[in-house]
Amino acid sequence: MIDIKSSKQLEIYEFIKNQVNAKGYPPSVREICEAVNLSSTSTVHGHLTRLEKKGLIRRDPTKPRAIELLQENHNKKEMVDIPIIGKVTAGIPILAQESIEDYLTIPLDFVNSTNELFILKVQGDSMIEAGIHDNDLAIIEKTSVAANGDIIVALIENEATIKRFFKENG
């Protein structure tokens, strides 16, 4: 069983970093919404607030597009490379195939541990209520235990799917 960490903040941070590197200025909140498939600007503001609290960005509320990447802080942070190893469904299970497609480098602050981490791209929308959307990148930690209510990646007869775990009586 595998525990999932949300990747939306990481996706937003990477988009801001890429836009600043490509254009020389940060994206607007609306552009961030479109890039990470969120419809609500208030949701993006919430993620930006959490990135700010982690010391990765600084914002000036009096100016539009005033998102500053804190490079000094970013450069001092310990980074970790996590392999992207395939896809998992949020719906009907698909054949599980593990092969490293790419790596994503993220600040160590984004994860609780580095024990057997990997990333799966989510296909499907059955976990939207849990904030897991189609095409999200899910950071997965391999573990042998899960508590009631945990979101896990279950491997059933070589097919993988994301579900909320509940122990059955008996």
mmCIF file of C-alpha atoms in Angstrom:
data_model
loop_
_atom_site.group_PDB
_atom_site.id
_atom_site.type_symbol
_atom_site.label_atom_id
_atom_site.label_comp_id
_atom_site.label_asym_id
_atom_site.label_seq_id
_atom_site.Cartn_x
_atom_site.Cartn_y
_atom_site.Cartn_z
ATOM 1 C CA MET A 1 0.000 0.000 0.000
ATOM 2 C CA ILE A 2 1.209 3.452 -0.839
ATOM 3 C CA ASP A 3 0.508 6.817 0.752
ATOM 4 C CA ILE A 4 0.008 9.835 -1.603
ATOM 5 C CA LYS A 5 1.229 13.410 -1.062
ATOM 6 C CA SER A 6 -0.541 16.209 -2.995
ATOM 7 C CA SER A 7 1.449 17.610 -5.884
ATOM 8 C CA LYS A 8 -0.577 20.702 -6.842
ATOM 9 C CA GLN A 9 1.762 23.090 -4.965
ATOM 10 C CA LEU A 10 4.720 21.493 -6.707
ATOM 11 C CA GLU A 11 3.002 21.845 -10.080
ATOM 12 C CA ILE A 12 2.271 25.530 -9.396
ATOM 13 C CA TYR A 13 5.820 26.195 -8.185
ATOM 14 C CA GLU A 14 7.329 24.498 -11.263
ATOM 15 C CA PHE A 15 5.022 26.477 -13.583
ATOM 16 C CA ILE A 16 6.020 29.791 -11.955
ATOM 17 C CA LYS A 17 9.713 28.857 -12.160
ATOM 18 C CA ASN A 18 9.410 27.853 -15.834
ATOM 19 C CA GLN A 19 7.502 31.048 -16.732
ATOM 20 C CA VAL A 20 10.064 33.253 -14.974
ATOM 21 C CA ASN A 21 12.923 31.428 -16.728
ATOM 22 C CA ALA A 22 11.213 31.603 -20.146
ATOM 23 C CA LYS A 23 9.661 35.094 -20.045
ATOM 24 C CA GLY A 24 11.530 36.925 -17.307
ATOM 25 C CA TYR A 25 8.364 37.623 -15.305
ATOM 26 C CA PRO A 26 5.904 35.487 -13.331
ATOM 27 C CA PRO A 27 2.497 34.342 -14.572
ATOM 28 C CA SER A 28 -0.804 35.841 -13.461
ATOM 29 C CA VAL A 29 -3.027 33.894 -11.073
ATOM 30 C CA ARG A 30 -5.429 33.240 -13.969
ATOM 31 C CA GLU A 31 -2.549 31.828 -16.074
ATOM 32 C CA ILE A 32 -1.593 29.563 -13.172
ATOM 33 C CA CYS A 33 -5.231 28.368 -12.985
ATOM 34 C CA GLU A 34 -5.200 27.429 -16.657
ATOM 35 C CA ALA A 35 -1.760 25.786 -16.527
ATOM 36 C CA VAL A 36 -2.574 23.503 -13.584
ATOM 37 C CA ASN A 37 -6.219 22.825 -14.498
ATOM 38 C CA LEU A 38 -7.846 24.691 -11.612
ATOM 39 C CA SER A 39 -10.981 26.739 -12.183
ATOM 40 C CA SER A 40 -10.841 28.797 -8.991
ATOM 41 C CA THR A 41 -8.389 31.657 -8.493
ATOM 42 C CA SER A 42 -8.995 31.408 -4.746
ATOM 43 C CA THR A 43 -7.657 27.834 -4.808
ATOM 44 C CA VAL A 44 -4.494 29.095 -6.514
ATOM 45 C CA HIS A 45 -4.196 31.900 -3.941
ATOM 46 C CA GLY A 46 -4.392 29.252 -1.202
ATOM 47 C CA HIS A 47 -1.567 27.247 -2.788
ATOM 48 C CA LEU A 48 0.494 30.428 -3.251
ATOM 49 C CA THR A 49 0.001 31.275 0.430
ATOM 50 C CA ARG A 50 1.312 27.835 1.411
ATOM 51 C CA LEU A 51 4.309 28.206 -0.933
ATOM 52 C CA GLU A 52 4.978 31.580 0.678
ATOM 53 C CA LYS A 53 4.832 30.044 4.170
ATOM 54 C CA LYS A 54 7.362 27.426 3.045
ATOM 55 C CA GLY A 55 9.706 30.241 2.015
ATOM 56 C CA LEU A 56 9.735 29.360 -1.688
ATOM 57 C CA ILE A 57 8.059 32.515 -3.004
ATOM 58 C CA ARG A 58 7.265 36.067 -1.916
ATOM 59 C CA ARG A 59 4.256 38.066 -3.125
ATOM 60 C CA ASP A 60 3.421 41.763 -3.135
ATOM 61 C CA PRO A 61 -0.364 42.025 -2.709
ATOM 62 C CA THR A 62 -0.365 45.575 -4.121
ATOM 63 C CA LYS A 63 0.914 44.520 -7.559
ATOM 64 C CA PRO A 64 -0.328 42.047 -10.167
ATOM 65 C CA ARG A 65 2.103 39.290 -11.191
ATOM 66 C CA ALA A 66 4.236 40.095 -8.153
ATOM 67 C CA ILE A 67 5.430 36.568 -7.389
ATOM 68 C CA GLU A 68 9.116 36.401 -6.606
ATOM 69 C CA LEU A 69 11.001 33.114 -6.462
ATOM 70 C CA LEU A 70 13.282 33.209 -3.469
ATOM 71 C CA GLN A 71 16.389 31.950 -5.251
ATOM 72 C CA GLU A 72 18.706 32.340 -2.287
ATOM 73 C CA ASN A 73 16.360 30.225 -0.223
ATOM 74 C CA HIS A 74 15.736 27.819 -3.106
ATOM 75 C CA ASN A 75 19.454 27.320 -3.701
ATOM 76 C CA LYS A 76 20.058 26.579 -0.016
ATOM 77 C CA LYS A 77 17.257 24.030 0.160
ATOM 78 C CA GLU A 78 18.084 20.391 -0.142
ATOM 79 C CA MET A 79 16.584 18.924 -3.309
ATOM 80 C CA VAL A 80 15.531 15.380 -4.122
ATOM 81 C CA ASP A 81 15.081 13.644 -7.509
ATOM 82 C CA ILE A 82 11.941 11.511 -7.664
ATOM 83 C CA PRO A 83 11.415 9.115 -10.589
ATOM 84 C CA ILE A 84 8.223 9.336 -12.654
ATOM 85 C CA ILE A 85 7.455 5.663 -13.273
ATOM 86 C CA GLY A 86 4.145 5.587 -15.083
ATOM 87 C CA LYS A 87 0.415 6.043 -14.742
ATOM 88 C CA VAL A 88 -2.294 5.074 -12.280
ATOM 89 C CA THR A 89 -6.043 5.379 -12.662
ATOM 90 C CA ALA A 90 -8.524 7.087 -10.447
ATOM 91 C CA GLY A 91 -11.243 4.776 -11.667
ATOM 92 C CA ILE A 92 -10.989 1.449 -13.492
ATOM 93 C CA PRO A 93 -7.602 -0.202 -12.735
ATOM 94 C CA ILE A 94 -4.944 -0.296 -15.461
ATOM 95 C CA LEU A 95 -2.002 -2.639 -15.974
ATOM 96 C CA ALA A 96 0.821 -1.557 -13.667
ATOM 97 C CA GLN A 97 4.083 -1.054 -15.527
ATOM 98 C CA GLU A 98 7.110 0.267 -13.709
ATOM 99 C CA SER A 99 9.691 1.928 -15.916
ATOM 100 C CA ILE A 100 11.346 5.247 -15.197
ATOM 101 C CA GLU A 101 10.064 7.803 -17.712
ATOM 102 C CA ASP A 102 11.720 10.885 -16.209
ATOM 103 C CA TYR A 103 12.738 12.503 -12.926
ATOM 104 C CA LEU A 104 11.272 15.492 -11.122
ATOM 105 C CA THR A 105 13.539 17.489 -8.810
ATOM 106 C CA ILE A 106 11.683 18.996 -5.874
ATOM 107 C CA PRO A 107 12.599 20.692 -2.592
ATOM 108 C CA LEU A 108 12.894 18.155 0.209
ATOM 109 C CA ASP A 109 10.384 20.308 2.156
ATOM 110 C CA PHE A 110 7.628 19.062 -0.183
ATOM 111 C CA VAL A 111 7.844 15.488 1.152
ATOM 112 C CA ASN A 112 7.817 13.977 4.640
ATOM 113 C CA SER A 113 10.385 11.310 3.842
ATOM 114 C CA THR A 114 12.565 10.123 0.988
ATOM 115 C CA ASN A 115 11.966 6.417 1.639
ATOM 116 C CA GLU A 116 11.061 4.786 -1.673
ATOM 117 C CA LEU A 117 9.338 7.773 -3.290
ATOM 118 C CA PHE A 118 8.131 7.776 -6.873
ATOM 119 C CA ILE A 119 5.643 9.688 -9.007
ATOM 120 C CA LEU A 120 2.644 8.412 -10.957
ATOM 121 C CA LYS A 121 0.541 10.418 -13.410
ATOM 122 C CA VAL A 122 -3.153 10.139 -12.520
ATOM 123 C CA GLN A 123 -5.691 9.200 -15.190
ATOM 124 C CA GLY A 124 -9.379 9.587 -14.428
ATOM 125 C CA ASP A 125 -11.515 11.641 -12.114
ATOM 126 C CA SER A 126 -12.999 9.312 -9.488
ATOM 127 C CA MET A 127 -10.851 10.941 -6.751
ATOM 128 C CA ILE A 128 -11.802 14.590 -7.462
ATOM 129 C CA GLU A 129 -13.510 14.852 -4.052
ATOM 130 C CA ALA A 130 -10.099 14.129 -2.490
ATOM 131 C CA GLY A 131 -8.432 16.829 -4.636
ATOM 132 C CA ILE A 132 -6.819 14.347 -7.042
ATOM 133 C CA HIS A 133 -7.582 15.321 -10.637
ATOM 134 C CA ASP A 134 -6.977 13.845 -14.072
ATOM 135 C CA ASN A 135 -3.331 14.446 -15.148
ATOM 136 C CA ASP A 136 -2.110 15.280 -11.610
ATOM 137 C CA LEU A 137 1.317 14.006 -10.648
ATOM 138 C CA ALA A 138 0.968 11.995 -7.435
ATOM 139 C CA ILE A 139 4.023 11.677 -5.202
ATOM 140 C CA ILE A 140 3.861 8.171 -3.775
ATOM 141 C CA GLU A 141 5.641 6.723 -0.747
ATOM 142 C CA LYS A 142 5.878 2.943 -0.723
ATOM 143 C CA THR A 143 4.759 1.550 2.620
ATOM 144 C CA SER A 144 3.385 -1.730 3.915
ATOM 145 C CA VAL A 145 0.674 -0.262 6.166
ATOM 146 C CA ALA A 146 -2.332 2.006 5.711
ATOM 147 C CA ALA A 147 -4.830 3.427 8.176
ATOM 148 C CA ASN A 148 -8.568 3.675 7.595
ATOM 149 C CA GLY A 149 -9.272 6.657 5.357
ATOM 150 C CA ASP A 150 -5.760 6.860 3.837
ATOM 151 C CA ILE A 151 -5.535 7.406 0.089
ATOM 152 C CA ILE A 152 -3.511 4.578 -1.384
ATOM 153 C CA VAL A 153 -2.362 3.136 -4.674
ATOM 154 C CA ALA A 154 -3.575 -0.455 -4.624
ATOM 155 C CA LEU A 155 -2.038 -3.132 -6.808
ATOM 156 C CA ILE A 156 -4.623 -5.830 -7.566
ATOM 157 C CA GLU A 157 -3.556 -8.645 -9.926
ATOM 158 C CA ASN A 158 -0.939 -6.409 -11.621
ATOM 159 C CA GLU A 159 -3.406 -3.535 -12.058
ATOM 160 C CA ALA A 160 -3.004 -0.250 -10.158
ATOM 161 C CA THR A 161 -5.633 2.217 -8.982
ATOM 162 C CA ILE A 162 -5.933 5.085 -6.480
ATOM 163 C CA LYS A 163 -8.593 4.618 -3.826
ATOM 164 C CA ARG A 164 -9.439 5.566 -0.263
ATOM 165 C CA PHE A 165 -8.616 2.632 2.041
ATOM 166 C CA PHE A 166 -11.074 1.202 4.554
ATOM 167 C CA LYS A 167 -10.594 -2.056 6.469
ATOM 168 C CA GLU A 168 -13.521 -4.441 6.244
ATOM 169 C CA ASN A 169 -14.856 -6.062 9.409
ATOM 170 C CA GLY A 170 -13.931 -9.696 9.741
#
